[in-house]
Amino acid sequence: MGDPRISMINERLRRIRHIIAVSGGKGGVGKSLTASILALTLVRKGCKVGLFDLDFTSPSTHIILGIRGVQPKEEKGIIPPKVHSLEYMSIIYYTGDHALPLRGTDVSNALIELLSITKWGKLDFLVIDMPPGIGDATLDIIRLIKNIGFLVVTTQSQLAFETVRKLITLLKELNVPVMGVVENMKVSKSSISKRQVQKLGITFLGEIPFDKKIEKSMGRMDRLPRTVFMKKVEEIVSNLDFRC
Amino acid sequence: MHEWALAEAVITAASQIAEKEGLKEVTELNIKVGELQQIELDILNFALSQQKQNKFKNAKISIKIEKAKLKCRVCGNQWIFSREKLDKDSVEAIHFVPEIAHTFIKCPKCGSPDFDVLQGRGVWLESIRGVK
């Protein structure tokens, strides 16, 4: 007759005002870093924020934010622990450091399971770190979550942008809101990405230069807020109409 | 108490179906539970009994257990899931998200984690009967 979990998903997300999926066409463009820093920036603005790492086969936001030694609480569902003032959820609570090889159907099932049992608090924003591309996780998120908006990350590389173009075209066809595009790891002054984004009728949110110091700031909450990356994300957020 | 969340999902889904089919009262609810997820039946039954209200007040709830059958995509071997070979932490992780099985279970014949769960994964609403 049917999978009962799907009926619960929007009920579980009911107390969240805005859901932002940080996405991109290719891996390695900085989606996880953008999602993590965006979540931290919103917390520093005084918002109530959740961060959900949906990249099940390659989760990394816990490494960026130095999250370890915490587990969700079980109370008529799963309550995400609060870390750095964020409600944080990731598959790593269950896999630890082990690999999780998943095919498409399994990705969908794991995603539905976590969405239907995770009990988020009252949040202004839930930031979702998406796996790359337009595969199962992206299609499921679009299918299952009402009122979701996409923030897309690209780089100066034409390869990255071509995949972003496909992602944006799909989102537009499905009438899914695209908040805008961020250009990460910028190494030259070229404004090709900006022009291409605008040509698609999408807001160009800003550019983040290649930050040589970011690697040494991974997992370091004392260093991350001082990075150029975080300063640029703060600028982008201040230009958006994000209210807590 | 993860079972509580699953019971909540079952009742919510059943309510939506009852509404759609114009049922004034639900008399029977049949649920299938796969062994892979290691659901505690006593807790699930208790959670269901606590949550069945209004239309569901007199509903008879039946739960059928389904063995978890796995099939290796590499060598084609089929086997039945058994929790005995797993440690407590792995069983618990699979209980919360059954797909974690791909981290802790390997094909007993060739050792691959690339297998399909043919049956017995999670909680499934099989049928609902009631009065219009």
mmCIF file with all atom_site columns, N, CA, C and O in Angstrom, chain A residues 151-167:
data_model
loop_
_atom_site.group_PDB
_atom_site.id
_atom_site.type_symbol
_atom_site.label_atom_id
_atom_site.label_alt_id
_atom_site.label_comp_id
_atom_site.label_asym_id
_atom_site.label_entity_id
_atom_site.label_seq_id
_atom_site.pdbx_PDB_ins_code
_atom_site.Cartn_x
_atom_site.Cartn_y
_atom_site.Cartn_z
_atom_site.occupancy
_atom_site.B_iso_or_equiv
_atom_site.pdbx_formal_charge
_atom_site.auth_seq_id
_atom_site.auth_comp_id
_atom_site.auth_asym_id
_atom_site.auth_atom_id
_atom_site.pdbx_PDB_model_num
ATOM 1  N N  . LEU A 1 151 ? 20.751 27.133 -3.329  1.00 0.00 ? 151 LEU A N  1
ATOM 2  C CA . LEU A 1 151 ? 21.870 28.043 -3.487  1.00 0.00 ? 151 LEU A CA 1
ATOM 3  C C  . LEU A 1 151 ? 22.951 27.230 -4.201  1.00 0.00 ? 151 LEU A C  1
ATOM 4  O O  . LEU A 1 151 ? 23.361 26.176 -3.715  1.00 0.00 ? 151 LEU A O  1
ATOM 5  N N  . VAL A 1 152 ? 23.353 27.702 -5.364  1.00 0.00 ? 152 VAL A N  1
ATOM 6  C CA . VAL A 1 152 ? 24.225 26.892 -6.223  1.00 0.00 ? 152 VAL A CA 1
ATOM 7  C C  . VAL A 1 152 ? 25.661 27.409 -6.172  1.00 0.00 ? 152 VAL A C  1
ATOM 8  O O  . VAL A 1 152 ? 25.897 28.619 -6.226  1.00 0.00 ? 152 VAL A O  1
ATOM 9  N N  . VAL A 1 153 ? 26.595 26.475 -6.058  1.00 0.00 ? 153 VAL A N  1
ATOM 10 C CA . VAL A 1 153 ? 28.020 26.835 -5.998  1.00 0.00 ? 153 VAL A CA 1
ATOM 11 C C  . VAL A 1 153 ? 28.707 26.381 -7.283  1.00 0.00 ? 153 VAL A C  1
ATOM 12 O O  . VAL A 1 153 ? 28.507 25.254 -7.744  1.00 0.00 ? 153 VAL A O  1
ATOM 13 N N  . THR A 1 154 ? 29.516 27.285 -7.846  1.00 0.00 ? 154 THR A N  1
ATOM 14 C CA . THR A 1 154 ? 30.306 26.911 -9.030  1.00 0.00 ? 154 THR A CA 1
ATOM 15 C C  . THR A 1 154 ? 31.727 27.437 -8.846  1.00 0.00 ? 154 THR A C  1
ATOM 16 O O  . THR A 1 154 ? 32.050 28.056 -7.819  1.00 0.00 ? 154 THR A O  1
ATOM 17 N N  . THR A 1 155 ? 32.579 27.163 -9.821  1.00 0.00 ? 155 THR A N  1
ATOM 18 C CA . THR A 1 155 ? 33.917 27.763 -9.828  1.00 0.00 ? 155 THR A CA 1
ATOM 19 C C  . THR A 1 155 ? 34.094 28.452 -11.181 1.00 0.00 ? 155 THR A C  1
ATOM 20 O O  . THR A 1 155 ? 33.192 28.447 -12.016 1.00 0.00 ? 155 THR A O  1
ATOM 21 N N  . GLN A 1 156 ? 35.285 28.977 -11.394 1.00 0.00 ? 156 GLN A N  1
ATOM 22 C CA . GLN A 1 156 ? 35.557 29.635 -12.683 1.00 0.00 ? 156 GLN A CA 1
ATOM 23 C C  . GLN A 1 156 ? 35.649 28.631 -13.817 1.00 0.00 ? 156 GLN A C  1
ATOM 24 O O  . GLN A 1 156 ? 35.588 29.008 -14.982 1.00 0.00 ? 156 GLN A O  1
ATOM 25 N N  . SER A 1 157 ? 35.826 27.371 -13.459 1.00 0.00 ? 157 SER A N  1
ATOM 26 C CA . SER A 1 157 ? 36.005 26.338 -14.484 1.00 0.00 ? 157 SER A CA 1
ATOM 27 C C  . SER A 1 157 ? 34.749 26.188 -15.348 1.00 0.00 ? 157 SER A C  1
ATOM 28 O O  . SER A 1 157 ? 33.627 26.094 -14.839 1.00 0.00 ? 157 SER A O  1
ATOM 29 N N  . GLN A 1 158 ? 34.969 26.147 -16.653 1.00 0.00 ? 158 GLN A N  1
ATOM 30 C CA . GLN A 1 158 ? 33.866 25.962 -17.587 1.00 0.00 ? 158 GLN A CA 1
ATOM 31 C C  . GLN A 1 158 ? 33.199 24.610 -17.342 1.00 0.00 ? 158 GLN A C  1
ATOM 32 O O  . GLN A 1 158 ? 31.986 24.457 -17.511 1.00 0.00 ? 158 GLN A O  1
ATOM 33 N N  . LEU A 1 159 ? 34.014 23.622 -16.906 1.00 0.00 ? 159 LEU A N  1
ATOM 34 C CA . LEU A 1 159 ? 33.474 22.280 -16.623 1.00 0.00 ? 159 LEU A CA 1
ATOM 35 C C  . LEU A 1 159 ? 32.447 22.352 -15.498 1.00 0.00 ? 159 LEU A C  1
ATOM 36 O O  . LEU A 1 159 ? 31.381 21.740 -15.564 1.00 0.00 ? 159 LEU A O  1
ATOM 37 N N  . ALA A 1 160 ? 32.802 23.099 -14.448 1.00 0.00 ? 160 ALA A N  1
ATOM 38 C CA . ALA A 1 160 ? 31.869 23.234 -13.319 1.00 0.00 ? 160 ALA A CA 1
ATOM 39 C C  . ALA A 1 160 ? 30.620 23.978 -13.772 1.00 0.00 ? 160 ALA A C  1
ATOM 40 O O  . ALA A 1 160 ? 29.496 23.587 -13.435 1.00 0.00 ? 160 ALA A O  1
ATOM 41 N N  . PHE A 1 161 ? 30.807 25.026 -14.562 1.00 0.00 ? 161 PHE A N  1
ATOM 42 C CA . PHE A 1 161 ? 29.645 25.832 -14.920 1.00 0.00 ? 161 PHE A CA 1
ATOM 43 C C  . PHE A 1 161 ? 28.675 25.085 -15.835 1.00 0.00 ? 161 PHE A C  1
ATOM 44 O O  . PHE A 1 161 ? 27.459 25.245 -15.715 1.00 0.00 ? 161 PHE A O  1
ATOM 45 N N  . GLU A 1 162 ? 29.218 24.270 -16.731 1.00 0.00 ? 162 GLU A N  1
ATOM 46 C CA . GLU A 1 162 ? 28.321 23.519 -17.629 1.00 0.00 ? 162 GLU A CA 1
ATOM 47 C C  . GLU A 1 162 ? 27.379 22.606 -16.843 1.00 0.00 ? 162 GLU A C  1
ATOM 48 O O  . GLU A 1 162 ? 26.215 22.439 -17.198 1.00 0.00 ? 162 GLU A O  1
ATOM 49 N N  . THR A 1 163 ? 27.878 22.010 -15.759 1.00 0.00 ? 163 THR A N  1
ATOM 50 C CA . THR A 1 163 ? 27.012 21.143 -14.942 1.00 0.00 ? 163 THR A CA 1
ATOM 51 C C  . THR A 1 163 ? 26.015 21.988 -14.139 1.00 0.00 ? 163 THR A C  1
ATOM 52 O O  . THR A 1 163 ? 24.881 21.575 -13.918 1.00 0.00 ? 163 THR A O  1
ATOM 53 N N  . VAL A 1 164 ? 26.477 23.184 -13.727 1.00 0.00 ? 164 VAL A N  1
ATOM 54 C CA . VAL A 1 164 ? 25.588 24.101 -13.001 1.00 0.00 ? 164 VAL A CA 1
ATOM 55 C C  . VAL A 1 164 ? 24.447 24.555 -13.917 1.00 0.00 ? 164 VAL A C  1
ATOM 56 O O  . VAL A 1 164 ? 23.298 24.666 -13.493 1.00 0.00 ? 164 VAL A O  1
ATOM 57 N N  . ARG A 1 165 ? 24.794 24.787 -15.177 1.00 0.00 ? 165 ARG A N  1
ATOM 58 C CA . ARG A 1 165 ? 23.771 25.204 -16.139 1.00 0.00 ? 165 ARG A CA 1
ATOM 59 C C  . ARG A 1 165 ? 22.654 24.145 -16.214 1.00 0.00 ? 165 ARG A C  1
ATOM 60 O O  . ARG A 1 165 ? 21.470 24.462 -16.217 1.00 0.00 ? 165 ARG A O  1
ATOM 61 N N  . LYS A 1 166 ? 23.074 22.873 -16.236 1.00 0.00 ? 166 LYS A N  1
ATOM 62 C CA . LYS A 1 166 ? 22.078 21.779 -16.310 1.00 0.00 ? 166 LYS A CA 1
ATOM 63 C C  . LYS A 1 166 ? 21.233 21.734 -15.038 1.00 0.00 ? 166 LYS A C  1
ATOM 64 O O  . LYS A 1 166 ? 20.020 21.550 -15.097 1.00 0.00 ? 166 LYS A O  1
ATOM 65 N N  . LEU A 1 167 ? 21.901 21.896 -13.892 1.00 0.00 ? 167 LEU A N  1
ATOM 66 C CA . LEU A 1 167 ? 21.181 21.888 -12.609 1.00 0.00 ? 167 LEU A CA 1
ATOM 67 C C  . LEU A 1 167 ? 20.142 23.024 -12.579 1.00 0.00 ? 167 LEU A C  1
ATOM 68 O O  . LEU A 1 167 ? 18.973 22.799 -12.240 1.00 0.00 ? 167 LEU A O  1
#
